[in-house]
DNA sequence: GAATGGTCCCATAGGC
DNA sequence: GCCTATGGGACCATTC
């Protein structure tokens, strides 16, 4: 493993005045905080995924072909990506010739 | 592919005099609306994915091992999923013995 | 992608007396061998899938509810997976605190 | 998990005096048997999937492009399927004209 | 034919 | 910098 001590739950007492449990508690708190933040975000992300699914369902109910819609969206995304790339390239060129 | 509604990408008729073209325009509008709603949601979803990545990066910078954190999160999720499934199974059993 | 090129990376001459076409032949042999091995394995895999289907059918004929059986099997699998993951996590922790 | 409860909607009686509860025990046995047969088969199926993965890995290590190999296999499968279909159609025609 | 679950493929991310 | 591993998305088969 790369980092020193992964989830340092075992470990060394860093605050001499405190008990071992204290510093452990702090580390644990931070870890828990990270985990919960991530879980919260993933929950929201999942909610959005569900929303998207719903919209597809609605489109389907309206009589549209979902697969085709997906294809269109993919194409549009490609276009956007490409456009962004082109703009980025343009920026690079402009920067290269000192036009900021 | 189901050709009928599917390919209605044309959609750009905005002639006020209506007729078949008018309904196509309407269909096109609806299609565009669906697509844009989805794109908007996917954008937000992507933003959340980026946020999550950031939190992982922050945790890593703090000295935690990302891989381990991922594992913990996965396990917690498994717990939740399993609990849900157990409840679903119970429902199934109840239904099977006619207890609705 | 250039499909033709794809398979040619192996192309080193193993028979010093042969020309390029010979080494290509060897490469082709190896490729064919891989493909046939995979196809054979997939055939067996498919046969097993069919067997499983049969067992489900038999269970159904016996009066069991297939859906419920599926759910039970899924849950049992989850249990096993989770146990494995817990062990893996333990390993990770042990490694993290230097207990190999 | 409470395996015994399974699809035995009533359940856990193993009283030696038999009666309805005895037949339930028998039912439980059958259910368990089905489940274990399926699990065994899925295990083998998974083993084959792993084997296939290994072969792909070996092919890759040899210098072949996995994606392309997949494509070839897919094409060959299509050919086989098509051939089967043609044969089936031929059978149908032969049957239709009374040539068994 | 609609919904669901399972499988496969790809693209990205992290490790060596 | 490659290469493996993991997660997400698409497709497909099956069930109700």
GROMACS .gro file of C-alpha atoms (C1' of nucleotides) in nm:
model
  432
    1UNK     CA    1   0.000   0.000   0.000
    2UNK     CA    2   0.117   0.345  -0.081
    3UNK     CA    3   0.039   0.578   0.202
    4UNK     CA    4   0.191   0.554   0.540
    5UNK     CA    5  -0.088   0.401   0.729
    6UNK     CA    6  -0.404   0.375   0.535
    7UNK     CA    7  -0.677   0.410   0.790
    8UNK     CA    8  -0.458   0.482   1.085
    9UNK     CA    9  -0.694   0.334   1.330
   10UNK     CA   10  -0.429   0.156   1.523
   11UNK     CA   11  -0.149   0.383   1.582
   12UNK     CA   12   0.052   0.624   1.765
   13UNK     CA   13  -0.035   0.878   2.021
   14UNK     CA   14   0.029   1.219   1.876
   15UNK     CA   15  -0.106   1.428   2.156
   16UNK     CA   16   0.090   1.343   2.468
   17UNK     CA   17  -0.165   1.491   2.700
   18UNK     CA   18  -0.451   1.309   2.546
   19UNK     CA   19  -0.531   0.944   2.567
   20UNK     CA   20  -0.462   0.725   2.268
   21UNK     CA   21  -0.831   0.711   2.205
   22UNK     CA   22  -0.843   1.084   2.160
   23UNK     CA   23  -0.611   1.107   1.861
   24UNK     CA   24  -0.765   0.797   1.722
   25UNK     CA   25  -1.101   0.954   1.762
   26UNK     CA   26  -0.992   1.255   1.565
   27UNK     CA   27  -0.858   1.049   1.278
   28UNK     CA   28  -1.168   0.837   1.288
   29UNK     CA   29  -1.381   1.145   1.279
   30UNK     CA   30  -1.209   1.276   0.972
   31UNK     CA   31  -1.235   0.941   0.801
   32UNK     CA   32  -1.602   0.915   0.885
   33UNK     CA   33  -1.653   1.265   0.757
   34UNK     CA   34  -1.496   1.184   0.422
   35UNK     CA   35  -1.697   0.869   0.389
   36UNK     CA   36  -2.022   1.040   0.468
   37UNK     CA   37  -1.953   1.324   0.233
   38UNK     CA   38  -1.889   1.079  -0.044
   39UNK     CA   39  -2.193   0.875   0.039
   40UNK     CA   40  -2.405   1.184   0.037
   41UNK     CA   41  -2.275   1.288  -0.302
   42UNK     CA   42  -2.325   0.944  -0.443
   43UNK     CA   43  -2.677   0.946  -0.317
   44UNK     CA   44  -2.745   1.266  -0.506
   45UNK     CA   45  -2.573   1.125  -0.809
   46UNK     CA   46  -2.794   0.820  -0.792
   47UNK     CA   47  -3.100   1.040  -0.757
   48UNK     CA   48  -3.004   1.217  -1.077
   49UNK     CA   49  -2.951   0.885  -1.250
   50UNK     CA   50  -3.302   0.792  -1.146
   51UNK     CA   51  -3.433   1.122  -1.275
   52UNK     CA   52  -3.270   1.058  -1.609
   53UNK     CA   53  -3.425   0.716  -1.621
   54UNK     CA   54  -3.761   0.872  -1.554
   55UNK     CA   55  -3.723   1.118  -1.836
   56UNK     CA   56  -3.635   0.837  -2.071
   57UNK     CA   57  -3.940   0.649  -1.953
   58UNK     CA   58  -4.154   0.953  -2.014
   59UNK     CA   59  -4.010   0.998  -2.360
   60UNK     CA   60  -4.079   0.635  -2.432
   61UNK     CA   61  -4.435   0.668  -2.309
   62UNK     CA   62  -4.471   0.962  -2.544
   63UNK     CA   63  -4.379   0.733  -2.829
   64UNK     CA   64  -4.013   0.813  -2.885
   65UNK     CA   65  -3.754   0.548  -2.933
   66UNK     CA   66  -3.518   0.554  -2.639
   67UNK     CA   67  -3.229   0.397  -2.819
   68UNK     CA   68  -3.239   0.663  -3.086
   69UNK     CA   69  -3.257   0.940  -2.833
   70UNK     CA   70  -2.950   0.797  -2.664
   71UNK     CA   71  -2.774   0.800  -2.995
   72UNK     CA   72  -2.861   1.161  -3.057
   73UNK     CA   73  -2.741   1.263  -2.715
   74UNK     CA   74  -2.418   1.078  -2.769
   75UNK     CA   75  -2.369   1.256  -3.098
   76UNK     CA   76  -2.439   1.594  -2.947
   77UNK     CA   77  -2.197   1.520  -2.668
   78UNK     CA   78  -1.932   1.429  -2.919
   79UNK     CA   79  -1.997   1.753  -3.099
   80UNK     CA   80  -1.960   1.946  -2.776
   81UNK     CA   81  -1.645   1.764  -2.681
   82UNK     CA   82  -1.501   1.825  -3.022
   83UNK     CA   83  -1.595   2.187  -3.011
   84UNK     CA   84  -1.433   2.224  -2.672
   85UNK     CA   85  -1.122   2.059  -2.801
   86UNK     CA   86  -1.112   2.291  -3.095
   87UNK     CA   87  -1.155   2.590  -2.870
   88UNK     CA   88  -0.883   2.463  -2.641
   89UNK     CA   89  -0.658   2.423  -2.940
   90UNK     CA   90  -0.740   2.772  -3.052
   91UNK     CA   91  -0.655   2.903  -2.707
   92UNK     CA   92  -0.326   2.722  -2.724
   93UNK     CA   93  -0.245   2.877  -3.057
   94UNK     CA   94  -0.348   3.221  -2.945
   95UNK     CA   95  -0.134   3.184  -2.637
   96UNK     CA   96   0.152   3.060  -2.850
   97UNK     CA   97   0.149   3.374  -3.057
   98UNK     CA   98   0.110   3.588  -2.752
   99UNK     CA   99  -0.251   3.685  -2.806
  100UNK     CA  100  -0.341   3.557  -2.459
  101UNK     CA  101  -3.516   0.028  -3.478
  102UNK     CA  102  -3.877   0.138  -3.464
  103UNK     CA  103  -3.874   0.388  -3.740
  104UNK     CA  104  -4.199   0.562  -3.669
  105UNK     CA  105  -4.148   0.822  -3.401
  106UNK     CA  106  -3.784   0.752  -3.364
  107UNK     CA  107  -3.631   0.947  -3.640
  108UNK     CA  108  -3.835   1.260  -3.607
  109UNK     CA  109  -3.524   1.463  -3.576
  110UNK     CA  110  -3.627   1.698  -3.850
  111UNK     CA  111  -3.873   1.894  -3.654
  112UNK     CA  112  -3.786   2.241  -3.758
  113UNK     CA  113  -4.112   2.341  -3.913
  114UNK     CA  114  -4.260   2.636  -3.739
  115UNK     CA  115  -4.521   2.729  -3.998
  116UNK     CA  116  -4.819   2.883  -3.824
  117UNK     CA  117  -5.058   2.744  -4.077
  118UNK     CA  118  -5.038   2.410  -3.919
  119UNK     CA  119  -5.113   2.085  -4.095
  120UNK     CA  120  -4.897   1.777  -4.073
  121UNK     CA  121  -4.583   1.982  -4.063
  122UNK     CA  122  -4.714   2.164  -3.761
  123UNK     CA  123  -4.755   1.844  -3.566
  124UNK     CA  124  -4.408   1.745  -3.669
  125UNK     CA  125  -4.283   2.070  -3.533
  126UNK     CA  126  -4.457   1.999  -3.209
  127UNK     CA  127  -4.311   1.653  -3.197
  128UNK     CA  128  -3.972   1.798  -3.263
  129UNK     CA  129  -4.022   2.041  -2.981
  130UNK     CA  130  -4.107   1.764  -2.742
  131UNK     CA  131  -3.811   1.559  -2.852
  132UNK     CA  132  -3.579   1.852  -2.812
  133UNK     CA  133  -3.723   1.914  -2.472
  134UNK     CA  134  -3.657   1.558  -2.362
  135UNK     CA  135  -3.306   1.569  -2.492
  136UNK     CA  136  -3.226   1.893  -2.322
  137UNK     CA  137  -3.370   1.779  -1.994
  138UNK     CA  138  -3.155   1.470  -2.007
  139UNK     CA  139  -2.848   1.665  -2.102
  140UNK     CA  140  -2.904   1.902  -1.817
  141UNK     CA  141  -2.940   1.617  -1.570
  142UNK     CA  142  -2.633   1.443  -1.700
  143UNK     CA  143  -2.440   1.762  -1.662
  144UNK     CA  144  -2.537   1.781  -1.298
  145UNK     CA  145  -2.456   1.416  -1.256
  146UNK     CA  146  -2.113   1.473  -1.400
  147UNK     CA  147  -2.061   1.766  -1.168
  148UNK     CA  148  -2.134   1.540  -0.874
  149UNK     CA  149  -1.894   1.280  -1.005
  150UNK     CA  150  -1.631   1.552  -1.014
  151UNK     CA  151  -1.716   1.654  -0.659
  152UNK     CA  152  -1.673   1.297  -0.544
  153UNK     CA  153  -1.338   1.279  -0.713
  154UNK     CA  154  -1.236   1.593  -0.532
  155UNK     CA  155  -1.332   1.454  -0.196
  156UNK     CA  156  -1.127   1.143  -0.264
  157UNK     CA  157  -0.836   1.361  -0.360
  158UNK     CA  158  -0.874   1.558  -0.041
  159UNK     CA  159  -0.889   1.242   0.167
  160UNK     CA  160  -0.578   1.118  -0.007
  161UNK     CA  161  -0.401   1.446   0.062
  162UNK     CA  162  -0.496   1.405   0.426
  163UNK     CA  163  -0.314   1.077   0.428
  164UNK     CA  164  -0.594   0.827   0.391
  165UNK     CA  165  -0.576   0.537   0.155
  166UNK     CA  166  -0.830   0.587  -0.120
  167UNK     CA  167  -0.857   0.223  -0.206
  168UNK     CA  168  -0.950   0.134   0.148
  169UNK     CA  169  -1.205   0.409   0.168
  170UNK     CA  170  -1.361   0.285  -0.152
  171UNK     CA  171  -1.379  -0.062  -0.005
  172UNK     CA  172  -1.544   0.060   0.310
  173UNK     CA  173  -1.801   0.253   0.113
  174UNK     CA  174  -1.870  -0.045  -0.105
  175UNK     CA  175  -1.924  -0.263   0.199
  176UNK     CA  176  -2.156  -0.015   0.360
  177UNK     CA  177  -2.351  -0.003   0.040
  178UNK     CA  178  -2.363  -0.381   0.031
  179UNK     CA  179  -2.507  -0.381   0.379
  180UNK     CA  180  -2.780  -0.145   0.275
  181UNK     CA  181  -2.853  -0.335  -0.042
  182UNK     CA  182  -2.871  -0.663   0.141
  183UNK     CA  183  -3.102  -0.524   0.401
  184UNK     CA  184  -3.327  -0.399   0.124
  185UNK     CA  185  -3.320  -0.735  -0.045
  186UNK     CA  186  -3.403  -0.912   0.277
  187UNK     CA  187  -3.704  -0.691   0.315
  188UNK     CA  188  -3.801  -0.759  -0.043
  189UNK     CA  189  -3.766  -1.130   0.017
  190UNK     CA  190  -3.986  -1.103   0.322
  191UNK     CA  191  -4.246  -0.927   0.111
  192UNK     CA  192  -4.222  -1.204  -0.141
  193UNK     CA  193  -4.275  -1.465   0.126
  194UNK     CA  194  -4.567  -1.281   0.272
  195UNK     CA  195  -4.720  -1.253  -0.070
  196UNK     CA  196  -4.652  -1.620  -0.133
  197UNK     CA  197  -4.852  -1.722   0.173
  198UNK     CA  198  -5.128  -1.483   0.088
  199UNK     CA  199  -5.058  -1.230   0.358
  200UNK     CA  200  -5.034  -0.958   0.095
  201UNK     CA  201  -0.938   0.038  -3.629
  202UNK     CA  202  -0.718  -0.139  -3.877
  203UNK     CA  203  -0.830  -0.491  -3.808
  204UNK     CA  204  -0.573  -0.651  -4.027
  205UNK     CA  205  -0.284  -0.491  -3.848
  206UNK     CA  206  -0.430  -0.588  -3.517
  207UNK     CA  207  -0.317  -0.947  -3.520
  208UNK     CA  208   0.025  -0.883  -3.656
  209UNK     CA  209   0.211  -0.767  -3.354
  210UNK     CA  210   0.342  -1.112  -3.283
  211UNK     CA  211   0.511  -1.143  -3.614
  212UNK     CA  212   0.856  -1.238  -3.505
  213UNK     CA  213   1.020  -1.501  -3.714
  214UNK     CA  214   1.047  -1.824  -3.528
  215UNK     CA  215   1.164  -2.035  -3.816
  216UNK     CA  216   1.482  -1.877  -3.942
  217UNK     CA  217   1.462  -2.052  -4.272
  218UNK     CA  218   1.118  -1.927  -4.352
  219UNK     CA  219   1.005  -1.610  -4.521
  220UNK     CA  220   0.763  -1.351  -4.389
  221UNK     CA  221   0.465  -1.550  -4.505
  222UNK     CA  222   0.578  -1.843  -4.300
  223UNK     CA  223   0.596  -1.643  -3.981
  224UNK     CA  224   0.259  -1.499  -4.064
  225UNK     CA  225   0.131  -1.850  -4.095
  226UNK     CA  226   0.263  -1.927  -3.751
  227UNK     CA  227   0.101  -1.617  -3.612
  228UNK     CA  228  -0.221  -1.711  -3.782
  229UNK     CA  229  -0.200  -2.053  -3.626
  230UNK     CA  230  -0.164  -1.907  -3.281
  231UNK     CA  231  -0.448  -1.667  -3.339
  232UNK     CA  232  -0.671  -1.943  -3.464
  233UNK     CA  233  -0.578  -2.149  -3.162
  234UNK     CA  234  -0.676  -1.872  -2.923
  235UNK     CA  235  -1.003  -1.817  -3.100
  236UNK     CA  236  -1.093  -2.181  -3.101
  237UNK     CA  237  -1.008  -2.223  -2.737
  238UNK     CA  238  -1.232  -1.933  -2.648
  239UNK     CA  239  -1.512  -2.059  -2.867
  240UNK     CA  240  -1.489  -2.399  -2.708
  241UNK     CA  241  -1.504  -2.252  -2.360
  242UNK     CA  242  -1.795  -2.031  -2.448
  243UNK     CA  243  -1.976  -2.329  -2.584
  244UNK     CA  244  -1.935  -2.509  -2.254
  245UNK     CA  245  -2.040  -2.198  -2.072
  246UNK     CA  246  -2.352  -2.179  -2.278
  247UNK     CA  247  -2.425  -2.543  -2.209
  248UNK     CA  248  -2.408  -2.471  -1.838
  249UNK     CA  249  -2.639  -2.175  -1.880
  250UNK     CA  250  -2.882  -2.410  -2.048
  251UNK     CA  251  -2.847  -2.659  -1.764
  252UNK     CA  252  -2.927  -2.389  -1.515
  253UNK     CA  253  -3.232  -2.296  -1.710
  254UNK     CA  254  -3.344  -2.655  -1.703
  255UNK     CA  255  -3.307  -2.677  -1.329
  256UNK     CA  256  -3.516  -2.366  -1.289
  257UNK     CA  257  -3.777  -2.515  -1.515
  258UNK     CA  258  -3.778  -2.831  -1.312
  259UNK     CA  259  -3.812  -2.638  -0.988
  260UNK     CA  260  -4.099  -2.447  -1.137
  261UNK     CA  261  -4.266  -2.767  -1.249
  262UNK     CA  262  -4.230  -2.891  -0.893
  263UNK     CA  263  -4.428  -2.595  -0.779
  264UNK     CA  264  -4.161  -2.357  -0.655
  265UNK     CA  265  -4.159  -1.992  -0.734
  266UNK     CA  266  -3.865  -1.922  -0.960
  267UNK     CA  267  -3.843  -1.557  -0.874
  268UNK     CA  268  -3.808  -1.633  -0.507
  269UNK     CA  269  -3.545  -1.895  -0.569
  270UNK     CA  270  -3.350  -1.646  -0.774
  271UNK     CA  271  -3.371  -1.399  -0.492
  272UNK     CA  272  -3.250  -1.651  -0.237
  273UNK     CA  273  -2.956  -1.746  -0.455
  274UNK     CA  274  -2.868  -1.383  -0.506
  275UNK     CA  275  -2.874  -1.321  -0.134
  276UNK     CA  276  -2.659  -1.622  -0.058
  277UNK     CA  277  -2.413  -1.499  -0.315
  278UNK     CA  278  -2.416  -1.157  -0.156
  279UNK     CA  279  -2.336  -1.314   0.178
  280UNK     CA  280  -2.037  -1.492   0.032
  281UNK     CA  281  -1.916  -1.186  -0.152
  282UNK     CA  282  -1.945  -0.971   0.153
  283UNK     CA  283  -1.759  -1.220   0.367
  284UNK     CA  284  -1.480  -1.224   0.112
  285UNK     CA  285  -1.471  -0.849   0.104
  286UNK     CA  286  -1.458  -0.828   0.480
  287UNK     CA  287  -1.163  -1.060   0.481
  288UNK     CA  288  -0.997  -0.853   0.214
  289UNK     CA  289  -1.060  -0.539   0.414
  290UNK     CA  290  -0.910  -0.701   0.723
  291UNK     CA  291  -0.603  -0.790   0.520
  292UNK     CA  292  -0.580  -0.433   0.406
  293UNK     CA  293  -0.597  -0.305   0.760
  294UNK     CA  294  -0.340  -0.554   0.883
  295UNK     CA  295  -0.111  -0.451   0.605
  296UNK     CA  296  -0.175  -0.087   0.685
  297UNK     CA  297  -0.057  -0.127   1.042
  298UNK     CA  298   0.242  -0.329   0.934
  299UNK     CA  299   0.119  -0.664   1.055
  300UNK     CA  300   0.166  -0.807   0.708
  301UNK     CA  301  -2.990  -1.596   0.643
  302UNK     CA  302  -3.269  -1.821   0.753
  303UNK     CA  303  -3.238  -2.086   0.490
  304UNK     CA  304  -3.496  -2.308   0.645
  305UNK     CA  305  -3.768  -2.052   0.603
  306UNK     CA  306  -3.694  -2.031   0.234
  307UNK     CA  307  -3.994  -2.091   0.018
  308UNK     CA  308  -4.139  -2.311   0.282
  309UNK     CA  309  -4.397  -2.057   0.347
  310UNK     CA  310  -4.497  -2.222   0.666
  311UNK     CA  311  -4.173  -2.341   0.784
  312UNK     CA  312  -3.946  -2.460   1.051
  313UNK     CA  313  -4.105  -2.767   1.191
  314UNK     CA  314  -3.890  -3.076   1.212
  315UNK     CA  315  -4.109  -3.266   1.454
  316UNK     CA  316  -4.051  -3.642   1.429
  317UNK     CA  317  -4.420  -3.714   1.458
  318UNK     CA  318  -4.462  -3.615   1.100
  319UNK     CA  319  -4.790  -3.503   0.953
  320UNK     CA  320  -4.808  -3.190   0.742
  321UNK     CA  321  -4.489  -3.058   0.894
  322UNK     CA  322  -4.304  -3.362   0.771
  323UNK     CA  323  -4.397  -3.296   0.413
  324UNK     CA  324  -4.285  -2.941   0.461
  325UNK     CA  325  -3.946  -3.067   0.566
  326UNK     CA  326  -3.939  -3.271   0.251
  327UNK     CA  327  -4.030  -2.967   0.051
  328UNK     CA  328  -3.747  -2.779   0.216
  329UNK     CA  329  -3.511  -3.056   0.118
  330UNK     CA  330  -3.616  -3.035  -0.243
  331UNK     CA  331  -3.584  -2.663  -0.245
  332UNK     CA  332  -3.239  -2.679  -0.094
  333UNK     CA  333  -3.146  -2.937  -0.352
  334UNK     CA  334  -3.255  -2.713  -0.638
  335UNK     CA  335  -3.069  -2.420  -0.497
  336UNK     CA  336  -2.751  -2.612  -0.447
  337UNK     CA  337  -2.766  -2.761  -0.793
  338UNK     CA  338  -2.800  -2.418  -0.941
  339UNK     CA  339  -2.524  -2.275  -0.729
  340UNK     CA  340  -2.297  -2.557  -0.832
  341UNK     CA  341  -2.369  -2.497  -1.198
  342UNK     CA  342  -2.317  -2.126  -1.166
  343UNK     CA  343  -1.989  -2.189  -0.997
  344UNK     CA  344  -1.876  -2.396  -1.293
  345UNK     CA  345  -2.008  -2.133  -1.527
  346UNK     CA  346  -1.809  -1.870  -1.346
  347UNK     CA  347  -1.499  -2.087  -1.362
  348UNK     CA  348  -1.539  -2.105  -1.737
  349UNK     CA  349  -1.581  -1.731  -1.757
  350UNK     CA  350  -1.256  -1.699  -1.567
  351UNK     CA  351  -1.089  -1.943  -1.804
  352UNK     CA  352  -1.201  -1.737  -2.097
  353UNK     CA  353  -1.062  -1.428  -1.936
  354UNK     CA  354  -0.733  -1.606  -1.891
  355UNK     CA  355  -0.717  -1.705  -2.253
  356UNK     CA  356  -0.780  -1.347  -2.355
  357UNK     CA  357  -0.506  -1.237  -2.120
  358UNK     CA  358  -0.271  -1.492  -2.271
  359UNK     CA  359  -0.356  -1.380  -2.620
  360UNK     CA  360  -0.295  -1.023  -2.517
  361UNK     CA  361   0.039  -1.115  -2.363
  362UNK     CA  362   0.126  -1.281  -2.692
  363UNK     CA  363   0.070  -0.950  -2.862
  364UNK     CA  364  -0.276  -0.988  -3.007
  365UNK     CA  365  -0.536  -0.721  -2.979
  366UNK     CA  366  -0.816  -0.844  -2.757
  367UNK     CA  367  -1.079  -0.616  -2.897
  368UNK     CA  368  -1.017  -0.742  -3.246
  369UNK     CA  369  -1.029  -1.103  -3.136
  370UNK     CA  370  -1.362  -1.035  -2.975
  371UNK     CA  371  -1.482  -0.891  -3.299
  372UNK     CA  372  -1.373  -1.195  -3.494
  373UNK     CA  373  -1.542  -1.428  -3.252
  374UNK     CA  374  -1.859  -1.228  -3.272
  375UNK     CA  375  -1.849  -1.246  -3.649
  376UNK     CA  376  -1.790  -1.617  -3.651
  377UNK     CA  377  -2.077  -1.664  -3.410
  378UNK     CA  378  -2.301  -1.465  -3.637
  379UNK     CA  379  -2.197  -1.682  -3.927
  380UNK     CA  380  -2.280  -1.994  -3.730
  381UNK     CA  381  -2.613  -1.856  -3.619
  382UNK     CA  382  -2.696  -1.756  -3.972
  383UNK     CA  383  -2.597  -2.094  -4.105
  384UNK     CA  384  -2.817  -2.262  -3.844
  385UNK     CA  385  -3.102  -2.039  -3.939
  386UNK     CA  386  -3.058  -2.120  -4.303
  387UNK     CA  387  -3.053  -2.488  -4.226
  388UNK     CA  388  -3.363  -2.454  -4.016
  389UNK     CA  389  -3.533  -2.273  -4.299
  390UNK     CA  390  -3.429  -2.543  -4.538
  391UNK     CA  391  -3.574  -2.803  -4.303
  392UNK     CA  392  -3.896  -2.608  -4.293
  393UNK     CA  393  -3.917  -2.597  -4.668
  394UNK     CA  394  -3.835  -2.962  -4.704
  395UNK     CA  395  -4.101  -3.045  -4.450
  396UNK     CA  396  -4.345  -2.820  -4.630
  397UNK     CA  397  -4.304  -3.011  -4.950
  398UNK     CA  398  -4.322  -3.339  -4.770
  399UNK     CA  399  -3.956  -3.433  -4.800
  400UNK     CA  400  -3.931  -3.475  -4.424
  401DG     C1'  401  -4.470  -0.549  -2.489
  402DA     C1'  402  -4.307  -0.370  -2.063
  403DA     C1'  403  -4.014  -0.442  -1.687
  404DT     C1'  404  -3.652  -0.669  -1.488
  405DG     C1'  405  -3.225  -0.888  -1.419
  406DG     C1'  406  -2.797  -1.050  -1.612
  407DT     C1'  407  -2.401  -1.004  -1.910
  408DC     C1'  408  -2.090  -0.787  -2.179
  409DC     C1'  409  -1.806  -0.402  -2.337
  410DC     C1'  410  -1.585   0.015  -2.281
  411DA     C1'  411  -1.367   0.409  -2.069
  412DT     C1'  412  -1.158   0.589  -1.699
  413DA     C1'  413  -0.857   0.579  -1.277
  414DG     C1'  414  -0.509   0.408  -0.993
  415DG     C1'  415  -0.091   0.140  -0.922
  416DC     C1'  416   0.385  -0.022  -1.052
  417DG     C1'  417   0.385   0.543  -1.934
  418DC     C1'  418   0.170   0.104  -1.955
  419DC     C1'  419  -0.145  -0.198  -1.765
  420DT     C1'  420  -0.456  -0.377  -1.462
  421DA     C1'  421  -0.879  -0.309  -1.207
  422DT     C1'  422  -1.311  -0.109  -1.131
  423DG     C1'  423  -1.743   0.123  -1.241
  424DG     C1'  424  -2.091   0.266  -1.567
  425DG     C1'  425  -2.368   0.198  -1.978
  426DA     C1'  426  -2.571  -0.066  -2.335
  427DC     C1'  427  -2.769  -0.465  -2.494
  428DC     C1'  428  -3.018  -0.889  -2.454
  429DA     C1'  429  -3.287  -1.257  -2.277
  430DT     C1'  430  -3.644  -1.376  -1.989
  431DT     C1'  431  -4.061  -1.311  -1.718
  432DC     C1'  432  -4.516  -1.141  -1.620
   0.00000   0.00000   0.00000
